[in-house]
mmCIF file of C-alpha atoms in Angstrom:
data_model
loop_
_atom_site.group_PDB
_atom_site.id
_atom_site.type_symbol
_atom_site.label_atom_id
_atom_site.label_comp_id
_atom_site.label_asym_id
_atom_site.label_seq_id
_atom_site.Cartn_x
_atom_site.Cartn_y
_atom_site.Cartn_z
ATOM 1 C CA GLY R 179 0.000 0.000 0.000
ATOM 2 C CA ALA R 180 0.931 3.645 -0.219
ATOM 3 C CA GLY R 181 0.926 4.403 3.497
ATOM 4 C CA VAL R 182 2.444 3.057 6.692
ATOM 5 C CA SER R 183 0.803 -0.231 7.603
ATOM 6 C CA GLN R 184 0.584 -1.554 11.157
ATOM 7 C CA THR R 185 -0.606 -4.948 12.314
ATOM 8 C CA PRO R 186 -2.484 -6.018 14.273
ATOM 9 C CA SER R 187 -4.835 -3.067 14.572
ATOM 10 C CA ASN R 188 -6.055 -4.450 17.886
ATOM 11 C CA LYS R 189 -4.395 -6.839 20.296
ATOM 12 C CA VAL R 190 -5.810 -8.044 23.596
ATOM 13 C CA THR R 191 -3.492 -10.066 25.787
ATOM 14 C CA GLU R 192 -3.110 -11.183 29.358
ATOM 15 C CA LYS R 193 -0.651 -9.802 31.847
ATOM 16 C CA GLY R 194 2.702 -11.526 31.562
ATOM 17 C CA LYS R 195 2.359 -12.527 27.915
ATOM 18 C CA TYR R 196 4.690 -11.649 25.037
ATOM 19 C CA VAL R 197 3.492 -9.377 22.229
ATOM 20 C CA GLU R 198 4.843 -8.400 18.815
ATOM 21 C CA LEU R 199 3.607 -5.408 16.846
ATOM 22 C CA ARG R 200 4.574 -4.981 13.217
ATOM 23 C CA CYS R 201 5.161 -1.881 11.117
ATOM 24 C CA ASP R 202 5.545 -1.800 7.346
ATOM 25 C CA PRO R 203 6.800 1.670 6.376
ATOM 26 C CA ILE R 204 6.371 3.535 3.116
ATOM 27 C CA SER R 205 8.630 2.040 0.475
ATOM 28 C CA GLY R 206 11.948 3.856 0.291
ATOM 29 C CA HIS R 207 11.675 5.520 3.683
ATOM 30 C CA THR R 208 14.923 4.936 5.520
ATOM 31 C CA ALA R 209 13.908 6.366 8.874
ATOM 32 C CA LEU R 210 11.334 4.710 11.125
ATOM 33 C CA TYR R 211 9.932 5.743 14.500
ATOM 34 C CA TRP R 212 7.843 4.056 17.165
ATOM 35 C CA TYR R 213 5.653 6.127 19.471
ATOM 36 C CA ARG R 214 3.246 5.193 22.250
ATOM 37 C CA GLN R 215 0.007 7.043 22.882
ATOM 38 C CA SER R 216 -1.800 6.496 26.151
ATOM 39 C CA LEU R 217 -5.416 7.533 26.612
ATOM 40 C CA GLY R 218 -5.753 11.314 26.770
ATOM 41 C CA GLN R 219 -2.089 11.906 26.048
ATOM 42 C CA GLY R 220 -0.012 12.865 23.065
ATOM 43 C CA PRO R 221 2.289 10.335 21.422
ATOM 44 C CA GLU R 222 5.545 9.674 23.280
ATOM 45 C CA PHE R 223 8.761 8.751 21.504
ATOM 46 C CA LEU R 224 10.046 5.209 21.961
ATOM 47 C CA ILE R 225 12.724 4.443 19.380
ATOM 48 C CA TYR R 226 14.167 5.640 16.068
ATOM 49 C CA PHE R 227 15.767 3.564 13.313
ATOM 50 C CA GLN R 228 17.925 4.861 10.518
ATOM 51 C CA GLY R 229 18.242 1.914 8.183
ATOM 52 C CA THR R 230 18.720 -1.290 10.141
ATOM 53 C CA GLY R 231 20.182 0.222 13.274
ATOM 54 C CA ALA R 232 18.432 1.743 16.269
ATOM 55 C CA ALA R 233 19.991 5.204 16.274
ATOM 56 C CA ASP R 234 18.086 6.374 19.338
ATOM 57 C CA ASP R 235 16.298 4.068 21.786
ATOM 58 C CA SER R 236 16.197 6.546 24.644
ATOM 59 C CA GLY R 237 12.390 6.459 24.824
ATOM 60 C CA LEU R 238 12.023 2.752 25.544
ATOM 61 C CA PRO R 239 10.576 2.635 29.075
ATOM 62 C CA ASN R 240 12.479 -0.456 30.289
ATOM 63 C CA ASP R 241 14.205 -3.614 29.103
ATOM 64 C CA ARG R 242 10.909 -5.420 28.474
ATOM 65 C CA PHE R 243 10.621 -3.359 25.298
ATOM 66 C CA PHE R 244 12.723 -4.120 22.254
ATOM 67 C CA ALA R 245 12.474 -3.334 18.550
ATOM 68 C CA VAL R 246 14.198 -4.632 15.453
ATOM 69 C CA ARG R 247 14.415 -3.702 11.807
ATOM 70 C CA PRO R 248 16.648 -6.421 10.336
ATOM 71 C CA GLU R 249 16.437 -5.499 6.660
ATOM 72 C CA GLY R 250 15.905 -1.780 6.965
ATOM 73 C CA SER R 251 12.220 -1.937 6.064
ATOM 74 C CA VAL R 252 9.683 -3.752 8.256
ATOM 75 C CA SER R 253 10.081 -3.208 11.979
ATOM 76 C CA THR R 254 8.768 -5.242 14.908
ATOM 77 C CA LEU R 255 8.214 -3.869 18.396
ATOM 78 C CA LYS R 256 8.460 -6.600 20.988
ATOM 79 C CA ILE R 257 7.105 -6.399 24.516
ATOM 80 C CA GLN R 258 7.951 -9.095 27.048
ATOM 81 C CA ARG R 259 6.047 -9.879 30.238
ATOM 82 C CA THR R 260 3.339 -7.368 29.441
ATOM 83 C CA GLU R 261 1.834 -5.284 32.224
ATOM 84 C CA ARG R 262 -1.500 -3.494 32.413
ATOM 85 C CA GLY R 263 0.335 -0.183 32.168
ATOM 86 C CA ASP R 264 1.550 -1.140 28.698
ATOM 87 C CA SER R 265 -1.990 -0.714 27.376
ATOM 88 C CA ALA R 266 -1.850 2.038 24.760
ATOM 89 C CA VAL R 267 -1.894 2.696 21.045
ATOM 90 C CA TYR R 268 1.507 2.027 19.516
ATOM 91 C CA LEU R 269 2.194 4.236 16.520
ATOM 92 C CA CYS R 270 4.733 3.759 13.802
ATOM 93 C CA ALA R 271 5.923 6.510 11.480
ATOM 94 C CA SER R 272 8.357 6.635 8.603
ATOM 95 C CA THR R 273 10.160 9.395 6.761
ATOM 96 C CA LEU R 274 12.591 9.724 3.885
ATOM 97 C CA GLY R 275 15.355 10.782 6.214
ATOM 98 C CA PRO R 276 16.229 12.677 9.399
ATOM 99 C CA GLY R 277 14.185 15.849 9.743
ATOM 100 C CA GLY R 278 11.698 14.909 7.036
ATOM 101 C CA GLU R 279 7.918 14.834 7.368
ATOM 102 C CA LEU R 280 6.705 11.865 9.399
ATOM 103 C CA PHE R 281 3.931 9.711 7.962
ATOM 104 C CA PHE R 282 2.060 7.787 10.632
ATOM 105 C CA GLY R 283 0.254 4.489 10.527
ATOM 106 C CA GLU R 284 -3.143 4.056 12.164
ATOM 107 C CA GLY R 285 -1.604 2.367 15.153
ATOM 108 C CA SER R 286 -1.892 -0.906 17.014
ATOM 109 C CA ARG R 287 -4.139 -0.742 20.056
ATOM 110 C CA LEU R 288 -2.762 -2.986 22.791
ATOM 111 C CA THR R 289 -4.928 -3.950 25.755
ATOM 112 C CA VAL R 290 -3.359 -5.899 28.581
ATOM 113 C CA LEU R 291 -5.916 -7.522 30.891
ATOM 114 C CA GLY B 56 14.220 18.835 27.935
ATOM 115 C CA ASN B 57 11.794 19.729 25.182
ATOM 116 C CA SER B 58 8.101 20.088 25.955
ATOM 117 C CA VAL B 59 4.861 21.286 24.405
ATOM 118 C CA THR B 60 1.897 22.672 26.283
ATOM 119 C CA GLN B 61 -1.401 23.083 24.522
ATOM 120 C CA MET B 62 -4.827 24.228 25.470
ATOM 121 C CA GLU B 63 -6.847 21.542 27.146
ATOM 122 C CA GLY B 64 -10.086 20.478 25.609
ATOM 123 C CA PRO B 65 -12.552 19.478 24.720
ATOM 124 C CA VAL B 66 -13.529 22.487 22.650
ATOM 125 C CA THR B 67 -17.040 22.687 21.230
ATOM 126 C CA LEU B 68 -17.869 25.292 18.607
ATOM 127 C CA SER B 69 -20.752 26.045 16.316
ATOM 128 C CA GLU B 70 -20.169 25.844 12.584
ATOM 129 C CA GLU B 71 -18.541 28.990 11.143
ATOM 130 C CA ALA B 72 -17.156 30.045 14.527
ATOM 131 C CA PHE B 73 -13.557 31.226 14.936
ATOM 132 C CA LEU B 74 -11.096 28.708 16.327
ATOM 133 C CA THR B 75 -7.950 29.270 18.362
ATOM 134 C CA ILE B 76 -6.004 26.457 20.013
ATOM 135 C CA ASN B 77 -3.086 27.755 22.038
ATOM 136 C CA CYS B 78 0.296 26.060 21.984
ATOM 137 C CA THR B 79 3.530 27.036 23.713
ATOM 138 C CA TYR B 80 6.804 25.182 23.755
ATOM 139 C CA THR B 81 10.102 24.830 25.559
ATOM 140 C CA ALA B 82 13.104 23.726 23.573
ATOM 141 C CA THR B 83 16.832 24.100 23.273
ATOM 142 C CA GLY B 84 18.130 25.197 19.918
ATOM 143 C CA TYR B 85 15.869 26.000 16.993
ATOM 144 C CA PRO B 86 13.014 23.519 16.688
ATOM 145 C CA SER B 87 10.586 23.119 13.848
ATOM 146 C CA LEU B 88 6.935 23.354 14.878
ATOM 147 C CA PHE B 89 3.973 21.338 13.676
ATOM 148 C CA TRP B 90 0.274 20.822 14.032
ATOM 149 C CA TYR B 91 -0.963 17.280 13.507
ATOM 150 C CA VAL B 92 -4.613 16.251 13.242
ATOM 151 C CA GLN B 93 -6.253 12.939 14.045
ATOM 152 C CA TYR B 94 -9.692 12.459 12.541
ATOM 153 C CA PRO B 95 -11.949 9.799 14.083
ATOM 154 C CA GLY B 96 -10.749 6.333 13.110
ATOM 155 C CA GLU B 97 -7.712 7.604 11.226
ATOM 156 C CA GLY B 98 -3.995 7.988 11.833
ATOM 157 C CA LEU B 99 -2.141 11.187 12.669
ATOM 158 C CA GLN B 100 -1.746 13.519 9.706
ATOM 159 C CA LEU B 101 0.440 16.558 9.318
ATOM 160 C CA LEU B 102 -1.769 19.649 9.110
ATOM 161 C CA LEU B 103 0.847 22.392 8.832
ATOM 162 C CA LYS B 104 4.377 23.268 9.844
ATOM 163 C CA ALA B 105 6.834 26.116 10.291
ATOM 164 C CA THR B 106 10.581 25.663 10.376
ATOM 165 C CA LYS B 107 11.857 29.034 11.566
ATOM 166 C CA ALA B 108 10.823 32.114 13.498
ATOM 167 C CA ASP B 109 8.065 34.248 11.934
ATOM 168 C CA ASP B 110 7.183 31.525 9.409
ATOM 169 C CA LYS B 111 3.468 30.985 8.936
ATOM 170 C CA GLY B 112 2.211 27.505 8.186
ATOM 171 C CA SER B 113 -1.172 27.153 6.517
ATOM 172 C CA ASN B 114 -3.391 24.404 5.160
ATOM 173 C CA LYS B 115 -7.138 23.798 4.728
ATOM 174 C CA GLY B 116 -7.911 27.255 6.104
ATOM 175 C CA PHE B 117 -5.856 26.684 9.261
ATOM 176 C CA GLU B 118 -2.899 28.927 10.100
ATOM 177 C CA ALA B 119 -0.200 29.091 12.748
ATOM 178 C CA THR B 120 2.731 31.482 13.094
ATOM 179 C CA TYR B 121 6.049 30.538 14.716
ATOM 180 C CA ARG B 122 6.594 33.167 17.431
ATOM 181 C CA LYS B 123 10.021 32.794 18.954
ATOM 182 C CA GLU B 124 9.626 35.756 21.312
ATOM 183 C CA THR B 125 6.598 34.164 22.974
ATOM 184 C CA THR B 126 7.601 30.542 22.207
ATOM 185 C CA SER B 127 4.152 29.976 20.750
ATOM 186 C CA PHE B 128 2.524 28.370 17.722
ATOM 187 C CA HIS B 129 -1.203 28.954 18.120
ATOM 188 C CA LEU B 130 -3.564 27.307 15.637
ATOM 189 C CA GLU B 131 -6.339 29.431 14.137
ATOM 190 C CA LYS B 132 -9.147 29.047 11.654
ATOM 191 C CA GLY B 133 -11.601 31.750 10.741
ATOM 192 C CA SER B 134 -14.656 29.593 10.109
ATOM 193 C CA VAL B 135 -14.769 25.980 11.286
ATOM 194 C CA GLN B 136 -16.815 23.234 9.660
ATOM 195 C CA VAL B 137 -18.307 20.054 11.056
ATOM 196 C CA SER B 138 -15.651 18.144 9.106
ATOM 197 C CA ASP B 139 -12.934 19.825 11.226
ATOM 198 C CA SER B 140 -14.025 17.794 14.256
ATOM 199 C CA ALA B 141 -10.883 15.939 15.308
ATOM 200 C CA VAL B 142 -8.068 15.892 17.850
ATOM 201 C CA TYR B 143 -5.314 18.433 17.193
ATOM 202 C CA PHE B 144 -1.748 17.956 18.408
ATOM 203 C CA CYS B 145 0.935 20.599 18.579
ATOM 204 C CA ALA B 146 4.466 19.225 18.232
ATOM 205 C CA LEU B 147 8.061 20.280 17.923
ATOM 206 C CA SER B 148 10.952 18.575 16.195
ATOM 207 C CA ALA B 149 14.444 19.014 17.511
ATOM 208 C CA TYR B 150 17.714 17.230 16.995
ATOM 209 C CA SER B 151 18.307 14.871 19.875
ATOM 210 C CA GLY B 152 21.719 13.551 18.924
ATOM 211 C CA ALA B 153 22.703 10.310 17.156
ATOM 212 C CA GLY B 154 21.089 11.570 13.957
ATOM 213 C CA SER B 155 17.640 11.574 15.489
ATOM 214 C CA TYR B 156 15.013 14.272 15.126
ATOM 215 C CA GLN B 157 12.420 13.534 17.773
ATOM 216 C CA LEU B 158 8.890 14.832 17.635
ATOM 217 C CA THR B 159 7.641 15.941 21.032
ATOM 218 C CA PHE B 160 3.854 16.213 21.202
ATOM 219 C CA GLY B 161 1.398 18.089 23.334
ATOM 220 C CA LYS B 162 -1.492 16.203 24.933
ATOM 221 C CA GLY B 163 -3.944 17.036 22.182
ATOM 222 C CA THR B 164 -7.089 19.140 22.008
ATOM 223 C CA LYS B 165 -10.347 17.560 20.960
ATOM 224 C CA LEU B 166 -12.486 19.817 18.787
ATOM 225 C CA SER B 167 -16.154 19.165 18.156
ATOM 226 C CA VAL B 168 -18.007 21.361 15.680
ATOM 227 C CA ILE B 169 -21.788 21.268 15.824
ATOM 228 C CA PRO B 170 -24.080 22.301 12.965
#
């Protein structure tokens, strides 16, 4: 497709489970971001990839969160031992390069019971 | 660190009313400023931007001027429509090191326009 695609759109899981969220960026976009949006809040930065490498992971809240982008395109955000506080919408965005306009996906809504 | 403070909502206006959503920021250096919009059931979309002081961003009848002296980027529209009902986010982009330009968002302001 032409835009940023995120799957699943909705994920309900139980506390303690492992979750993977996938982002397929716009073709040719080298930079990819993950953000988290809690209810009533603005999106908060998690991690930034330039190509295959995580150039800035300063927003990851703790070591239960991890993200990869092995071939410089699709990215997966991985959350281990989920907690109720992880419930949020996880947004992915891509851009042609640093400082360029970000194009956002529709997000993956994660609910941890 | 960088931060964005925007007017809390929700805001309810009648069609054709004038809209202002206030936004102020704190940042080191020279950030770029943005307004993003999130329509019901859709992803975040860039509405307008300004990259330096005194620049005016405009799109779809919305305007915002980058005011460095007051560290503000207020969003305005002269005559709102029902179709403008959405959540509006003010944001700034600043270089955070390691080649990363991070967007820092405000909390969002929900606008409802009634016929």
